[in-house]
Short mmCIF file of N, CA and C in Angstrom, two decimals:
data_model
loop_
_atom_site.label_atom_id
_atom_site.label_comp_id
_atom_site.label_asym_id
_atom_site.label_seq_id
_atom_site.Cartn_x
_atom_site.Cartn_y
_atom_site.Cartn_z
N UNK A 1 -1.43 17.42 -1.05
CA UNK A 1 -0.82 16.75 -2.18
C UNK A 1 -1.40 17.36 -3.45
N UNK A 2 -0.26 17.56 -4.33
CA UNK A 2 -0.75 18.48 -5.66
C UNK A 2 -1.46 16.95 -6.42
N UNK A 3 -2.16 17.41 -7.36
CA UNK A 3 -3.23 16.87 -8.34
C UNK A 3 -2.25 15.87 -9.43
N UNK A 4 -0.97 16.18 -9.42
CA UNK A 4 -0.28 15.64 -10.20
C UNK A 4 0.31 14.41 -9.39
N UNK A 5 0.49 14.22 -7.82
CA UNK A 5 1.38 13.43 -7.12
C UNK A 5 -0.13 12.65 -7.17
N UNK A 6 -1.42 13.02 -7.32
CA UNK A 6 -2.09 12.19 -7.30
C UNK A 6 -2.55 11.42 -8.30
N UNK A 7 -2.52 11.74 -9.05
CA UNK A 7 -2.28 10.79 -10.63
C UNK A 7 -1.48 10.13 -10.85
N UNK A 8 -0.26 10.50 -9.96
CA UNK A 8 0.55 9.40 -10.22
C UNK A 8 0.25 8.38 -9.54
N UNK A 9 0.01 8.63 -7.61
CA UNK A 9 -0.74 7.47 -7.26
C UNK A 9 -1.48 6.56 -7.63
N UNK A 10 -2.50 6.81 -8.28
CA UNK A 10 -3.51 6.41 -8.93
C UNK A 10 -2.85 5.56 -9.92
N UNK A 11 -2.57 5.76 -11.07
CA UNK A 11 -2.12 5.42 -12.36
C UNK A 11 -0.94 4.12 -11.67
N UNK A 12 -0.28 4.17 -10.89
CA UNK A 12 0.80 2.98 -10.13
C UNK A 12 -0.66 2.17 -9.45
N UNK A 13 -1.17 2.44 -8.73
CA UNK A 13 -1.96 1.55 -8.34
C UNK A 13 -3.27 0.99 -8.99
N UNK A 14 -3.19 1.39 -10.51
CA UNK A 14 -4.38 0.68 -11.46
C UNK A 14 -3.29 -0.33 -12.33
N UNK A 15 -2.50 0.34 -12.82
CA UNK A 15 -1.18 -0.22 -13.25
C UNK A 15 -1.01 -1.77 -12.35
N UNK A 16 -0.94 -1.62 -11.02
CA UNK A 16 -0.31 -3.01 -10.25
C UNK A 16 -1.89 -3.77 -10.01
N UNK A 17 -2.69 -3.07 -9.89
CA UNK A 17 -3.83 -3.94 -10.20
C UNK A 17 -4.30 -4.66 -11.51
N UNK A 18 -4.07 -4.15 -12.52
CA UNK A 18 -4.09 -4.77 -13.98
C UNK A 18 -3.35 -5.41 -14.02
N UNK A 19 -1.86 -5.48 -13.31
CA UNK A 19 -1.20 -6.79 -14.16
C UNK A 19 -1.39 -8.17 -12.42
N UNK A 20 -1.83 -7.50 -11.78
CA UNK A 20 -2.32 -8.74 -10.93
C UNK A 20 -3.35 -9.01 -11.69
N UNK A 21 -4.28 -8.87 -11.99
CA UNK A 21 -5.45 -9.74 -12.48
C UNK A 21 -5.28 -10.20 -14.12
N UNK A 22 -4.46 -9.88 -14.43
CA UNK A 22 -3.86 -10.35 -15.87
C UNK A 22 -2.95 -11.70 -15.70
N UNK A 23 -2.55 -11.95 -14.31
CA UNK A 23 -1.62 -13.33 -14.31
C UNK A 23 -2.69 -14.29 -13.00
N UNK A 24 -3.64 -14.10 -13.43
CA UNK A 24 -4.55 -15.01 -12.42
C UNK A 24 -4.30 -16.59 -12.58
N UNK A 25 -3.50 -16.92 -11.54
CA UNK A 25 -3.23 -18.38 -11.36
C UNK A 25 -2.72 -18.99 -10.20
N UNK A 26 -2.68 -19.92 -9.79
CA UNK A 26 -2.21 -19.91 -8.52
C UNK A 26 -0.96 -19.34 -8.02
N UNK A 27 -1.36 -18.56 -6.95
CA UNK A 27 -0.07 -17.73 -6.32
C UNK A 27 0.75 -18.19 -5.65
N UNK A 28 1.76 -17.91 -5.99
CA UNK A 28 3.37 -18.26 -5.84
C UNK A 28 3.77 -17.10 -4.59
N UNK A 29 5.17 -17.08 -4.08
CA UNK A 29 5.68 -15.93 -3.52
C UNK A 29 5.85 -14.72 -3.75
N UNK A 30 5.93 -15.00 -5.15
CA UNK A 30 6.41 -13.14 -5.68
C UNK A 30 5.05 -12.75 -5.90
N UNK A 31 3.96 -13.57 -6.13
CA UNK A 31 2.56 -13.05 -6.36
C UNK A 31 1.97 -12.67 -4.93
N UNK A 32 2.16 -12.88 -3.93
CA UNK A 32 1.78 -12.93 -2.46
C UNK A 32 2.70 -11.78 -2.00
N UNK A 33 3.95 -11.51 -2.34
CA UNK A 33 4.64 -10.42 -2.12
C UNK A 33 4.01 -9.44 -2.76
N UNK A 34 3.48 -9.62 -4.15
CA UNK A 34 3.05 -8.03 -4.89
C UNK A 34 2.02 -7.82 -4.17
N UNK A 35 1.12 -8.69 -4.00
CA UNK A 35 -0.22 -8.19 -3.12
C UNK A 35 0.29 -7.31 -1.64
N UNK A 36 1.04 -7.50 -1.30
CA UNK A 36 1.52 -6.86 0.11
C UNK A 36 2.12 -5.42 -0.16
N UNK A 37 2.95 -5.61 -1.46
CA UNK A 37 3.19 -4.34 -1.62
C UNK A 37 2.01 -3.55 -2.54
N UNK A 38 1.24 -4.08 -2.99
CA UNK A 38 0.18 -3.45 -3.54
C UNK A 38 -0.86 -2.81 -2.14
N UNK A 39 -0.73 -3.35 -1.55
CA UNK A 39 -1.40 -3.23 -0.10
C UNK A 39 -0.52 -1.92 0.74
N UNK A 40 0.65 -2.28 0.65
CA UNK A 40 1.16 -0.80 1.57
C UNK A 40 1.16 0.37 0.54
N UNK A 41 1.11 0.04 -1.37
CA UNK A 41 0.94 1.68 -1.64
C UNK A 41 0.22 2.19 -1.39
N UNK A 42 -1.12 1.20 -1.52
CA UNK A 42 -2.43 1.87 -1.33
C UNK A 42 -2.78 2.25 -0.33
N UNK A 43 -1.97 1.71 0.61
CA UNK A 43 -2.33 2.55 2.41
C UNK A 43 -1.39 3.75 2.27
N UNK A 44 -0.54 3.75 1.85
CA UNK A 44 0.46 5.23 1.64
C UNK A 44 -0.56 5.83 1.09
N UNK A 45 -1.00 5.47 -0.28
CA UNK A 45 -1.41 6.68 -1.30
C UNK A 45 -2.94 7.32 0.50
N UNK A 46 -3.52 6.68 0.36
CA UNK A 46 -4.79 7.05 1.45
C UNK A 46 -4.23 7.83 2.69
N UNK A 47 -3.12 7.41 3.27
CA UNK A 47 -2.26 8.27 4.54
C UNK A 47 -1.91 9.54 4.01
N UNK A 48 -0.99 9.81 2.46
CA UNK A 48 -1.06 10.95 2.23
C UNK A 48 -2.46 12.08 1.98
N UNK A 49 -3.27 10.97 1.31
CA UNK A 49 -4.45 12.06 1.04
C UNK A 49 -5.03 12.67 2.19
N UNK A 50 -5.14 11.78 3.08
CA UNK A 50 -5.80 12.33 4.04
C UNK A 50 -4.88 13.09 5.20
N UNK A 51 -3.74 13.05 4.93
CA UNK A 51 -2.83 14.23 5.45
C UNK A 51 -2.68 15.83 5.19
N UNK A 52 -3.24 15.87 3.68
CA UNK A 52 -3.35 17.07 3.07
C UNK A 52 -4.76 17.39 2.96
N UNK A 53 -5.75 17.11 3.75
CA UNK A 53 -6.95 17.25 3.79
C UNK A 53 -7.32 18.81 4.68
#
């Protein structure tokens, strides 16, 4: 993976982490859904890296 597909990773997954901890309150569905999908980018972004290793 070029240096650029990885910045983008990165930058989406600080991005979805800042605005989860910016709406800290009790979680609802769509807040329990973002965590899940915050959860499979970050297993993508890690599956690719370590594919191009």
């Amino acid at each position: 993976m070029n240096s650029r597909a990885k910045q983008v990773v990165v930058a989406v997954a600080a991005a979805m982490l800042t605005l989860s901890l910016a709406a800290c309150q009790k979680e609802g569905p769509a807040e329990k859904a973002g965590k899940k999908l915050d959860n499979a980018v970050s297993e993508a972004g890690a599956k690719i890296e370590n594919a191009t290793k």
